[in-house]
Amino acid sequence: MAKKNYEQMSSDILASVSGKDNVNRAYHCMTRLRLDVKDKGLVDIENLEKIDGVAGTQWNGNQLQIIIGQDVDELYDVFCKAADINVEAKVNENLDGEKAKFSINTIFQTMSAILLPVIPALAGAGMIKGLITILTSYCGVSSSSSLITVLTMAGDCAFYFLPFLVAWSASKRFKTDAALAISLAGVLLYPTMTAGNTSGAEALKFLGLPIPFPRYFGSTIPIILTVLVLSYVYRAVKKIIPKNLQIVFVPTLVLLIMTPLTLVVIGPLAMYISKLLVGLFNFLYGLSPLVAGAIIGGTRLFVVMTGMHLSLGAIAIGNLAEYGKDWLLPMNTMGTLALFGACFGVWLKAKNSENKQIGASTAISSFIGITEPGIYGVFLKFKTAMLATVAGGAIGGAIVGMFGGRATAYVNSCILSTPVFMTDGFWSVCLGMAVSALVAFAIVMVLGVGEEK
């Protein structure tokens, strides 16, 4: 594939948005160039989407999101020079220029923004846990060996101490003190709390109020709610303490307020919410694993487009913490493999050279679990590709649901995560991935790409 000309792309993008005078600010996330424009009416979307290297566009208020893919970093630096705009650090979440109103979508966006920076650590640890399974189950390595002991430490640490990681990420999202947020995660995982949970001890009494011992290790919702409350308490305390005394007395008062509040109210309440969500999803799965698999596998990419896939990751994490296994992650993987099959079909079937290039690049990225380029470059662009992906994901998901595919750790939903699926239903996950990709590929090859439309 020819190397992209970022200077030309930058020039073409600027021309399509009516020049640098119409751009207030430019920044980027993992796959999108984001422009805050002064006048939306001056932006030529049709011309913008014809630019080589642009996979699609999307509006969020007055923010124009230009979908580029994995090489957005390279484009961004060149674009800022061309537009004479200050370079900013990459953002990890969708940002709104306007103050957002509270809604269900706000909850999903917040959960996604908090979990996104944590996912790499969980995915890496998950792959190590998969490697342990291979070594102990198929390679004859003793589970008591020093090798497995060290690998287990590496594989378990991110999951066991997940509240610390989430506290750090949530503190950035809620714009509060990171050190205090991490300290409160330490309160949840303090030896007194973990030992009480392990031994099944009766609730501790604090000023006559009970402090139960839920299982906080591996949890997400308790620390997210704790840091949310912390953000308000911290600001309130900071307002009433004189500036020259804040460095000592603000953290002291905040910890004195937040520690009992977290242990008595927020933590237990959040754990009940977590268990309710996990129980609800498992109840629906219990009604019909086949139907659940078809729906989850078939709608996977629509969920990714809304950003809900990361917030639903909390359900998978809850299943892993509660039961040691999860059924949601294998089903999600079927949608990813179906997208790979559809993109691969576009690569081979398309007649337009640009569409062939898009098909090739998105097939590769989808295969390793990066779906956004494929979603905006193929899935939303060609109706047959969308139909193929939904059908392939649904059939593969139904197979996994029917025969009990499971994951033993949190991973990205892609073929590289295969070792984590090595449970009793491993064969169904392998079959589902193959079927998902082949069905989607076959549909595109039979129905065509529909480029002329």
GROMACS .gro file of C-alpha atoms in nm, residues 2 11 15 40 43 124 177 181 188 223 226 232 237 254 272 288 297 344 353 384 394 396 405 414 430 432 445:
model
   27
    2ALA     CA    1   0.134   0.347  -0.088
   11SER     CA    2  -0.405   2.070   0.281
   15ALA     CA    3  -0.962   2.334   0.216
   40LYS     CA    4  -2.039   2.426   1.062
   43VAL     CA    5  -1.756   2.263   0.614
  124GLY     CA    6  -0.172  -0.778   2.869
  177ASP     CA    7  -0.667   1.464   4.320
  181ALA     CA    8  -0.821   0.870   4.475
  188LEU     CA    9  -1.086  -0.081   4.980
  223ILE     CA   10  -1.400   0.293   4.323
  226THR     CA   11  -1.596   0.671   4.542
  232TYR     CA   12  -1.717   1.701   4.518
  237VAL     CA   13  -1.302   2.121   5.154
  254VAL     CA   14  -1.080   1.467   5.286
  272TYR     CA   15  -2.468  -0.435   4.539
  288SER     CA   16  -3.135  -1.846   2.616
  297GLY     CA   17  -2.233  -1.109   1.838
  344PHE     CA   18  -1.124  -0.906   0.368
  353SER     CA   19  -0.836   0.087  -0.591
  384THR     CA   20  -2.357  -0.551   0.207
  394ALA     CA   21  -2.484  -1.337   1.507
  396GLY     CA   22  -2.080  -1.711   1.553
  405GLY     CA   23  -1.758  -2.063   2.528
  414CYS     CA   24  -0.982  -1.050   1.877
  430CYS     CA   25  -1.266  -2.152   1.759
  432GLY     CA   26  -1.751  -1.952   1.610
  445MET     CA   27  -1.819  -1.213  -0.218
   0.00000   0.00000   0.00000
